[in-house]
PDB file of C-alpha atoms in Angstrom:
ATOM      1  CA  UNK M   3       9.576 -18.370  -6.906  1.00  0.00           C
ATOM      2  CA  UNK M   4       8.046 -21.067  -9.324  1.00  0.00           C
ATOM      3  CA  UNK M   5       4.981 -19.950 -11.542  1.00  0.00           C
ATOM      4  CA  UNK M   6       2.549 -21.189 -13.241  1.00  0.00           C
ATOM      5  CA  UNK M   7       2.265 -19.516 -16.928  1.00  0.00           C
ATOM      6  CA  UNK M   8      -0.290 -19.099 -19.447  1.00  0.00           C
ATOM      7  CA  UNK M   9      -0.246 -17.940 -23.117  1.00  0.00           C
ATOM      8  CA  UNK M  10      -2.098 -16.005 -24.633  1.00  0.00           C
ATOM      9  CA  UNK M  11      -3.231 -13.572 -22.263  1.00  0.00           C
ATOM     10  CA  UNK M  12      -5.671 -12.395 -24.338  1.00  0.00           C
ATOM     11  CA  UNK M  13      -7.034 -14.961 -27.478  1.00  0.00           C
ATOM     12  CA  UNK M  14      -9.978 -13.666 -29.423  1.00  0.00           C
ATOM     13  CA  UNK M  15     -11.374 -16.013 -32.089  1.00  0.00           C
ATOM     14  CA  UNK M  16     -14.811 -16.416 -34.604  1.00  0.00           C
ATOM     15  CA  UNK M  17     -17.697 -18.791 -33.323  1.00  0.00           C
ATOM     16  CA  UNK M  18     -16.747 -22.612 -34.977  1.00  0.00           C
ATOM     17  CA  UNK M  19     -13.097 -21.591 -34.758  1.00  0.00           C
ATOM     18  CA  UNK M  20     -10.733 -24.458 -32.802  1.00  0.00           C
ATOM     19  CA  UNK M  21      -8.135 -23.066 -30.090  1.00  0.00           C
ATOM     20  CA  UNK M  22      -5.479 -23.950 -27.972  1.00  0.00           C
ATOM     21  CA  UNK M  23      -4.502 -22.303 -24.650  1.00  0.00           C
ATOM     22  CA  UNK M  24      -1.356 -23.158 -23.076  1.00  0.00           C
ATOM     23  CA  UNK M  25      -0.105 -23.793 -19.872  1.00  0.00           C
ATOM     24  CA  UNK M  26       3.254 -24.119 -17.892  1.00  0.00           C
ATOM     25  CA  UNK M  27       2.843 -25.445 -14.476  1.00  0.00           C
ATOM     26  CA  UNK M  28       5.817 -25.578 -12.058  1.00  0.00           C
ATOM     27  CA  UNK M  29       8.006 -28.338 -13.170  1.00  0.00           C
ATOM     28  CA  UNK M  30       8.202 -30.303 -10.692  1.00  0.00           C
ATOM     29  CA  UNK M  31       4.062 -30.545  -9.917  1.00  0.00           C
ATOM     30  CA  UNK M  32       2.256 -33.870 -11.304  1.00  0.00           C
ATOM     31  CA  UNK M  33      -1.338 -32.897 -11.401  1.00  0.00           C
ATOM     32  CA  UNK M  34      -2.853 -29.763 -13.942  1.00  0.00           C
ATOM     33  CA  UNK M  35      -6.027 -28.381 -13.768  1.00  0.00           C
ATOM     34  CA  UNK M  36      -8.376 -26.297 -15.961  1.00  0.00           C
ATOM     35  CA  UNK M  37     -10.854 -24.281 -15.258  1.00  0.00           C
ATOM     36  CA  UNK M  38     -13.358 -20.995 -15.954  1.00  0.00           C
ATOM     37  CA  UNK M  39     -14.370 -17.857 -15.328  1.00  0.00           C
ATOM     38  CA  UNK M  40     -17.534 -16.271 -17.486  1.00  0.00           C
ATOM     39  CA  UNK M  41     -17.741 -12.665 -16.779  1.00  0.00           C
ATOM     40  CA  UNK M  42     -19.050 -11.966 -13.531  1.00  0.00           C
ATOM     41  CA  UNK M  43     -19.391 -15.703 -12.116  1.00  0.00           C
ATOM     42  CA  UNK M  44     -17.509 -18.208 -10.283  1.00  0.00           C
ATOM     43  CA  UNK M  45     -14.606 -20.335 -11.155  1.00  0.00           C
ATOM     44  CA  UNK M  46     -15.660 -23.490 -12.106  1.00  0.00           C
ATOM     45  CA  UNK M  47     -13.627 -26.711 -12.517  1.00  0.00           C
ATOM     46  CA  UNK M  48     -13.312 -28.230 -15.821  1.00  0.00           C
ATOM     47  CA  UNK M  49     -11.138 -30.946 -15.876  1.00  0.00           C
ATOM     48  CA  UNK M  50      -7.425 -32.325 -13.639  1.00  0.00           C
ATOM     49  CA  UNK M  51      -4.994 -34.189 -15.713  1.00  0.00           C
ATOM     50  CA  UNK M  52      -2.573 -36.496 -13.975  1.00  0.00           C
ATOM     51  CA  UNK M  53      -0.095 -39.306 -15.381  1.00  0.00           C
ATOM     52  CA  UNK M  54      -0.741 -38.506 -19.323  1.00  0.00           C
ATOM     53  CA  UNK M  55      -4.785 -39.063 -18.565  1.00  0.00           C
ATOM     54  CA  UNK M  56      -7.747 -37.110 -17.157  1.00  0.00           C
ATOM     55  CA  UNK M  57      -8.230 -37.615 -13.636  1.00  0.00           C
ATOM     56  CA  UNK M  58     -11.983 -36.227 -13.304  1.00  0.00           C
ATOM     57  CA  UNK M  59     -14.098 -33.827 -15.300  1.00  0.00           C
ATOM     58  CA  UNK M  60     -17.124 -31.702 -14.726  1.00  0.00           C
ATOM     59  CA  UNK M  61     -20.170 -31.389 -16.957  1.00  0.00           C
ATOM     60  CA  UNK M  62     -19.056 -28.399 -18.326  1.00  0.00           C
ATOM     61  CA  UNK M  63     -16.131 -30.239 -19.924  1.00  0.00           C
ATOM     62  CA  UNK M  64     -17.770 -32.048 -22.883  1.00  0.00           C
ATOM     63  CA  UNK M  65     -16.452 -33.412 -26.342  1.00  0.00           C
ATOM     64  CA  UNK M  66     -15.857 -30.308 -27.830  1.00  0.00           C
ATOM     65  CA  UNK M  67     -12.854 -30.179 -24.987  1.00  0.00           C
ATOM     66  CA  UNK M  68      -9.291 -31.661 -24.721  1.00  0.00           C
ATOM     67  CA  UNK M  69      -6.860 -31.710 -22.642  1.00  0.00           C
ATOM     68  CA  UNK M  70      -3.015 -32.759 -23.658  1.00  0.00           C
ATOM     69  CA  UNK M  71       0.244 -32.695 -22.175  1.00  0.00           C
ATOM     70  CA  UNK M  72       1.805 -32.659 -25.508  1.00  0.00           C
ATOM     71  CA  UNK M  73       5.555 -32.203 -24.132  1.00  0.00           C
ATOM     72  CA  UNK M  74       7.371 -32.494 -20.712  1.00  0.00           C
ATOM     73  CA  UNK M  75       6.433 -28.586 -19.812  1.00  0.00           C
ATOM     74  CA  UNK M  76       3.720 -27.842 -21.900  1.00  0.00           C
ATOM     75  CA  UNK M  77      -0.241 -28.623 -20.806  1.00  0.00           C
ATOM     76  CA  UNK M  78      -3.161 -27.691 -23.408  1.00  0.00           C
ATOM     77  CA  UNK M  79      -6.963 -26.971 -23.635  1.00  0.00           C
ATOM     78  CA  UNK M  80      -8.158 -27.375 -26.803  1.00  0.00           C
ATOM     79  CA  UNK M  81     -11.925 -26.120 -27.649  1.00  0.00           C
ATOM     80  CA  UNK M  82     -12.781 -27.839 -31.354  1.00  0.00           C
ATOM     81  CA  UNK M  83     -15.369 -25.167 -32.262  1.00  0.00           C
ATOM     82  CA  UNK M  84     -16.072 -22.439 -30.126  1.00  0.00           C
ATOM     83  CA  UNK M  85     -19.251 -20.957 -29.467  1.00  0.00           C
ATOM     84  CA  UNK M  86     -20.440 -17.204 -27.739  1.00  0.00           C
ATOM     85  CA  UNK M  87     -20.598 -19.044 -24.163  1.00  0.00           C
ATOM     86  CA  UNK M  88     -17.201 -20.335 -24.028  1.00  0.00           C
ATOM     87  CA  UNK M  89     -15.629 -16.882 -23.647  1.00  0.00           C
ATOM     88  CA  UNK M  90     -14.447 -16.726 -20.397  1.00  0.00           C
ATOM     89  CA  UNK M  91     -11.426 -16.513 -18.505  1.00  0.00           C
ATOM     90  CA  UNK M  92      -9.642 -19.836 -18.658  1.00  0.00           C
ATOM     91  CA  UNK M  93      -7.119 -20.313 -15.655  1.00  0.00           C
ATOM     92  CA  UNK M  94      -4.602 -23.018 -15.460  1.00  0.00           C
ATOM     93  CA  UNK M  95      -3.390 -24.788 -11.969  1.00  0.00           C
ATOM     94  CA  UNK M  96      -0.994 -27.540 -10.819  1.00  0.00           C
ATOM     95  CA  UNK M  97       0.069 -29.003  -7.554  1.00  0.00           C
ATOM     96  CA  UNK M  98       2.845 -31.102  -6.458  1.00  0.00           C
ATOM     97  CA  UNK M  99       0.131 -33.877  -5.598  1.00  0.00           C
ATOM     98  CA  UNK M 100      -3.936 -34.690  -4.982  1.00  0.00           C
ATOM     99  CA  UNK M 101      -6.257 -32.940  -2.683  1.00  0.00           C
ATOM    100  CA  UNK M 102      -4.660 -31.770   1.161  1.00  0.00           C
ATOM    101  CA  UNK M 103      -1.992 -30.710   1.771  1.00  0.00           C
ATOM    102  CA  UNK M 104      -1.218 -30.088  -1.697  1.00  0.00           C
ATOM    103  CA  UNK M 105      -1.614 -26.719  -2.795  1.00  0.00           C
ATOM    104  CA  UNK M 106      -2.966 -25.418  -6.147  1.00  0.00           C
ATOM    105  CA  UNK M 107      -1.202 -22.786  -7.931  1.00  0.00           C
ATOM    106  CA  UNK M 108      -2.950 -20.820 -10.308  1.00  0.00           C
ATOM    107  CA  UNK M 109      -1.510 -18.850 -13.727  1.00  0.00           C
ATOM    108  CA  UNK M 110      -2.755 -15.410 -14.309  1.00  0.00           C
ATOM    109  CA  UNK M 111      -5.090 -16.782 -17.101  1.00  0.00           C
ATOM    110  CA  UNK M 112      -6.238 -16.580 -20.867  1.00  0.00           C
ATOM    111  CA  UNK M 113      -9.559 -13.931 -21.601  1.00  0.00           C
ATOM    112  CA  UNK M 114     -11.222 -15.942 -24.432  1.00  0.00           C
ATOM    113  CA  UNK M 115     -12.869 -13.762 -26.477  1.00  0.00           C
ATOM    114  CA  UNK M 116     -15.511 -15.636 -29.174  1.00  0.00           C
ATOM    115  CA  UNK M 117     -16.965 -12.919 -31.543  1.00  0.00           C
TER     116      UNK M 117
ATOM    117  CA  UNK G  26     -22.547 -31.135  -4.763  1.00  0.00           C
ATOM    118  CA  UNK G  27     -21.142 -28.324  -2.325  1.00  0.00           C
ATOM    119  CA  UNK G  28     -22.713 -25.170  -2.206  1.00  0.00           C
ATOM    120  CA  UNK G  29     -20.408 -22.523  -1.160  1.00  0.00           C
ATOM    121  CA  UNK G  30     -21.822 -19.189  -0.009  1.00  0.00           C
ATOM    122  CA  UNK G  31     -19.923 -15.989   0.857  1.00  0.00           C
ATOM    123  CA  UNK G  32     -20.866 -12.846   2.878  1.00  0.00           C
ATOM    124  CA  UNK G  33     -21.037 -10.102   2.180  1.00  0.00           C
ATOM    125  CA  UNK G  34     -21.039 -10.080  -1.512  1.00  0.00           C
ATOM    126  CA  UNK G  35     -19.696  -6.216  -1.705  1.00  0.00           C
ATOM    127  CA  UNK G  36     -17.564  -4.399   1.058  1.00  0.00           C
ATOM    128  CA  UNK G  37     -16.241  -0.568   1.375  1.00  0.00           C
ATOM    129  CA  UNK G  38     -14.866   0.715   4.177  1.00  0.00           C
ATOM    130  CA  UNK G  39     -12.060   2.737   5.267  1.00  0.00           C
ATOM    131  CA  UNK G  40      -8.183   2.412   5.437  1.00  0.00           C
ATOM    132  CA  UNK G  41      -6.908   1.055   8.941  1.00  0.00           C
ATOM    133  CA  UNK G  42     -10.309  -1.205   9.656  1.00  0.00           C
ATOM    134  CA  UNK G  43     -10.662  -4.534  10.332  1.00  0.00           C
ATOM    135  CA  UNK G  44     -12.050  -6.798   7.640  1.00  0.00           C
ATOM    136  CA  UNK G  45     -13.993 -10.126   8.255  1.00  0.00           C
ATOM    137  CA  UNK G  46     -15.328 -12.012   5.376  1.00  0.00           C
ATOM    138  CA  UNK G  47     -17.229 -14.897   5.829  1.00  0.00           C
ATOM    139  CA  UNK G  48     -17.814 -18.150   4.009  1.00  0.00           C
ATOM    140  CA  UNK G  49     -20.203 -21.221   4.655  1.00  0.00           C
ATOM    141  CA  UNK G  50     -20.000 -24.674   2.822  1.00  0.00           C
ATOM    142  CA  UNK G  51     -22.663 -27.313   2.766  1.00  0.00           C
ATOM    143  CA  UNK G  52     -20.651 -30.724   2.584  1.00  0.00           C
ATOM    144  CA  UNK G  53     -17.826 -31.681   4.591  1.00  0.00           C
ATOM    145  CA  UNK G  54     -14.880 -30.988   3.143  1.00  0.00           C
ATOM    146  CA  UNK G  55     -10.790 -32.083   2.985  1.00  0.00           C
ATOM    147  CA  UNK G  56      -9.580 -28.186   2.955  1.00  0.00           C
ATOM    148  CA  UNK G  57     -10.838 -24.340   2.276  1.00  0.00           C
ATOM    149  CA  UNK G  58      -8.803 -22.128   0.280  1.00  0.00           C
ATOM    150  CA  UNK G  59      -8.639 -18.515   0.545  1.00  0.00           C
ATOM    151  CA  UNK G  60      -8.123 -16.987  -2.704  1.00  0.00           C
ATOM    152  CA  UNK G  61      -7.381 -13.036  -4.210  1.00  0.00           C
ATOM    153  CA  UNK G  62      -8.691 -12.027  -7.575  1.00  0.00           C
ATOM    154  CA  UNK G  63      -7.511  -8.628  -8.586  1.00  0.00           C
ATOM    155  CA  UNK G  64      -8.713  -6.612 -11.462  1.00  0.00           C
ATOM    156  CA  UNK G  65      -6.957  -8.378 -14.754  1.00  0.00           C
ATOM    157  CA  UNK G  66      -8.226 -11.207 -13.136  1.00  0.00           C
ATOM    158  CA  UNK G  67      -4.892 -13.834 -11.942  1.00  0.00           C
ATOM    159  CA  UNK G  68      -5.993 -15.822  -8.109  1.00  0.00           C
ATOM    160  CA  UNK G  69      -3.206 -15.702  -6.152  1.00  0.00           C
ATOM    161  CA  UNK G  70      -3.569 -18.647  -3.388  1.00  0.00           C
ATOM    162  CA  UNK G  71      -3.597 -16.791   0.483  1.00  0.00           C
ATOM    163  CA  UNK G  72      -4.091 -19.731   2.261  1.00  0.00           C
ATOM    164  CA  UNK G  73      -5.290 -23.163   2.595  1.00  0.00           C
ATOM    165  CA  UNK G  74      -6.729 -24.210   5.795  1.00  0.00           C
ATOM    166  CA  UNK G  75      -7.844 -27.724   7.088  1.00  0.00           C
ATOM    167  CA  UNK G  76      -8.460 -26.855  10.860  1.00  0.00           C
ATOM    168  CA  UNK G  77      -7.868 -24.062  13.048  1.00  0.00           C
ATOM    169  CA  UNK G  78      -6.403 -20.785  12.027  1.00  0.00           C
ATOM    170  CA  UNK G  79      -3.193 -19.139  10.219  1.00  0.00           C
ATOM    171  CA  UNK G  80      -2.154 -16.201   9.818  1.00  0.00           C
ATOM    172  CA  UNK G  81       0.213 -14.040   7.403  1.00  0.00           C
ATOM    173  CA  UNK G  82       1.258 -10.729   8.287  1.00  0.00           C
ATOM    174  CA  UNK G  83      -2.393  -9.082   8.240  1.00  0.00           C
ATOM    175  CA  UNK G  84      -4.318 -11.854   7.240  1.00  0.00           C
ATOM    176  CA  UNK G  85      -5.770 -14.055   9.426  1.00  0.00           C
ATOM    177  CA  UNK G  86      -7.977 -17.504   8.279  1.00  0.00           C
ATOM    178  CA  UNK G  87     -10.012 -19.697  10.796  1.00  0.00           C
ATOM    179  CA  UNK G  88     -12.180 -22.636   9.604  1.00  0.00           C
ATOM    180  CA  UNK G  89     -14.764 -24.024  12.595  1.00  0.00           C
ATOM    181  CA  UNK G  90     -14.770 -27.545  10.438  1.00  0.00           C
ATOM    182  CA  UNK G  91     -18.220 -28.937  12.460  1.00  0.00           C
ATOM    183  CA  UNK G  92     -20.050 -25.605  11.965  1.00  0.00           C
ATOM    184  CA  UNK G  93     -19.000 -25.541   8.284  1.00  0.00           C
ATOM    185  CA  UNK G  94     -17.828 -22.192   8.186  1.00  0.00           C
ATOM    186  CA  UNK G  95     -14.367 -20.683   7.802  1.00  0.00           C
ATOM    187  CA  UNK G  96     -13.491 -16.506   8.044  1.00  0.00           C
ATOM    188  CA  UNK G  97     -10.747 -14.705   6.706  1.00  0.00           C
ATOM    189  CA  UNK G  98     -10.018 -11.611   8.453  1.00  0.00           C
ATOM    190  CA  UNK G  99      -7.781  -8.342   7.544  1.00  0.00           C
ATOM    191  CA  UNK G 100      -6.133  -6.385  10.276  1.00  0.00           C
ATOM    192  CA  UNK G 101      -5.445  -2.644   9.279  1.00  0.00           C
ATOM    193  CA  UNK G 102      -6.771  -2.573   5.671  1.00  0.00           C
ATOM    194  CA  UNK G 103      -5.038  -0.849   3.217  1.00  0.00           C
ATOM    195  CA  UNK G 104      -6.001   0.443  -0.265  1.00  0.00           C
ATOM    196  CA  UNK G 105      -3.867  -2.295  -1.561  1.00  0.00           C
ATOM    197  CA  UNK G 106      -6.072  -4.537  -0.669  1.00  0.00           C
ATOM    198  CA  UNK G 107      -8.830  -4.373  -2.402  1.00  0.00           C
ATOM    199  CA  UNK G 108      -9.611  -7.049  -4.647  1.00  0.00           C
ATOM    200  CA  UNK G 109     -12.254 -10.051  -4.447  1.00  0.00           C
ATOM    201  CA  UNK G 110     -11.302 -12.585  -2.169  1.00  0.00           C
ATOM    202  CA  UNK G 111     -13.029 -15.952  -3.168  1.00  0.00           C
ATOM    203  CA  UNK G 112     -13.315 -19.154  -0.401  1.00  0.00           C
ATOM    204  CA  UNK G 113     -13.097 -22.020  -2.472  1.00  0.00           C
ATOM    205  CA  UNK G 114     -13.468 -25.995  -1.100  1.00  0.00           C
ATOM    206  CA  UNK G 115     -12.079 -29.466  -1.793  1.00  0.00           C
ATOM    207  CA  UNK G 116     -13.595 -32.693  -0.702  1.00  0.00           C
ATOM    208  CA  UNK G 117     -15.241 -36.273  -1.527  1.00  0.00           C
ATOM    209  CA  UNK G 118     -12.411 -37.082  -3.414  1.00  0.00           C
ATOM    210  CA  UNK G 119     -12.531 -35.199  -5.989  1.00  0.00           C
ATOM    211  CA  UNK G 120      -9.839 -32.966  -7.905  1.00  0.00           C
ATOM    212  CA  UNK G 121     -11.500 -30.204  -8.280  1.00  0.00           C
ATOM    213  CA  UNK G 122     -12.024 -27.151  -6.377  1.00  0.00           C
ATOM    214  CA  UNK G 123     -15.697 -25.833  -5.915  1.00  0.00           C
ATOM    215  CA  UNK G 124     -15.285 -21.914  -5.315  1.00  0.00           C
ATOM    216  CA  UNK G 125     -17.750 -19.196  -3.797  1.00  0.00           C
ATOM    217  CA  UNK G 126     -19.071 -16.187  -5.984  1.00  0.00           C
ATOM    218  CA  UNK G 127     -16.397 -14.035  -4.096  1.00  0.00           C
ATOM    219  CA  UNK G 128     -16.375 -10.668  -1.827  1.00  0.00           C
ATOM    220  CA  UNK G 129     -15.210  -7.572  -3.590  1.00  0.00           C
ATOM    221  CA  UNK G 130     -13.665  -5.748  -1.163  1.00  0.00           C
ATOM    222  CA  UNK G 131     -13.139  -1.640  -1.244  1.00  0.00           C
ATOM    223  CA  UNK G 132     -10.456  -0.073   1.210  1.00  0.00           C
ATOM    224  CA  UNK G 133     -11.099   3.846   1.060  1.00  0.00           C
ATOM    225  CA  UNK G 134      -7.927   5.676   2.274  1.00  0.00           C
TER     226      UNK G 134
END
């Protein structure tokens, strides 16, 4: 069965430091999504991605995020300089299309790690 | 802005009973997803509901769309699954789905 896949599993980085987590989604799904889990909170949505441009964003998603789909399977959040708050768990999703009935399928995730 | 509230919060109980979790949303909505979280952390998608009920083998969702409130039961729990099961919403035309804080569910054998 198609997955969605995320490297790395684990990233740890300084405070300031840029990264890049990358995603996979199932090929033949048109709309990516981002978002976050800090330690023992909710997800919460950062940003969807559809047709080379962001579709919506939340407020957590400021300018020190990007999003790219740099390739035809690869789809990127970049944080410029990371800070103590942004670890989290960062999960990766993509559906076949927008809102119902279209399913979102989620990769196992990235544990950010800022030190 | 939804709010999305699940009950309980924590849940034991013992291999072979039946499991209800509960979750309430504020704003109508286009569809409720169920969602497992297991320790490591990767959601696996159980089921995404816009009216009435499904099931799948032991699981069971309902969603009650004018009273806002959806349930996800478990028929003859198993150690196997435990794991946090989070309700999660999408509506108003947006992309994004807003999720609950999640049940973390304990099955004892």
């Amino acid at each position: 069965e198609p997955e969605v896949t995320q490297t790395p599993s684990h990233q740890v980085t300084q405070m300031g430091q840029e990264v890049i987590l990358r995603c996979v989604p199932i090929s033949n799904h048109l709309y990516f999504y981002w978002y976050r889990q800090i330690l023992g909170q909710k997800v919460e949505f950062l940003v969807s991605f559809y047709n080379n441009e962001i579709s919506e964003k939340s407020e957590i998603f400021d300018d020190q995020f990007s999003v790219e789909r740099p390739d035809g399977s690869n789809f990127t959040l970049k944080i410029r300089s990371t800070k103590l708050e942004d670890s989290a768990m960062y999960f990766c999703a993509s559906s076949e299309g927008r809102a119902v009935p279209y399913e979102q399928y989620f990769g196992p995730g990235t544990r950010l790690t800022v030190t | 802005k939804n709010e999305v509230e699940q009950s309980p919060q924590n849940l034991t109980a013992q291999e072979g009973e039946f499991i209800t979790i509960n979750c309430s949303y504020s704003v109508g909505i286009s569809a409720l997803h169920w969602l497992q979280q297991h320790p490591g952390g990767g959601i696996v998608s159980l089921f995404m509901l816009s009216s009435g009920k499904k099931k799948h083998g032991r699981l069971i969702a309902t969603i009650n769309i004018q009273e806002k409130h959806s349930s996800l039961h478990i028929t003859a729990s198993h150690p196997r699954d435990s794991a946090v099961y989070i309700c999660a919403v999408i509506g108003g035309g947006a992309d994004g789905l807003t999720f609950g804080k999640g049940t973390h569910l304990i099955i004892q054998p």
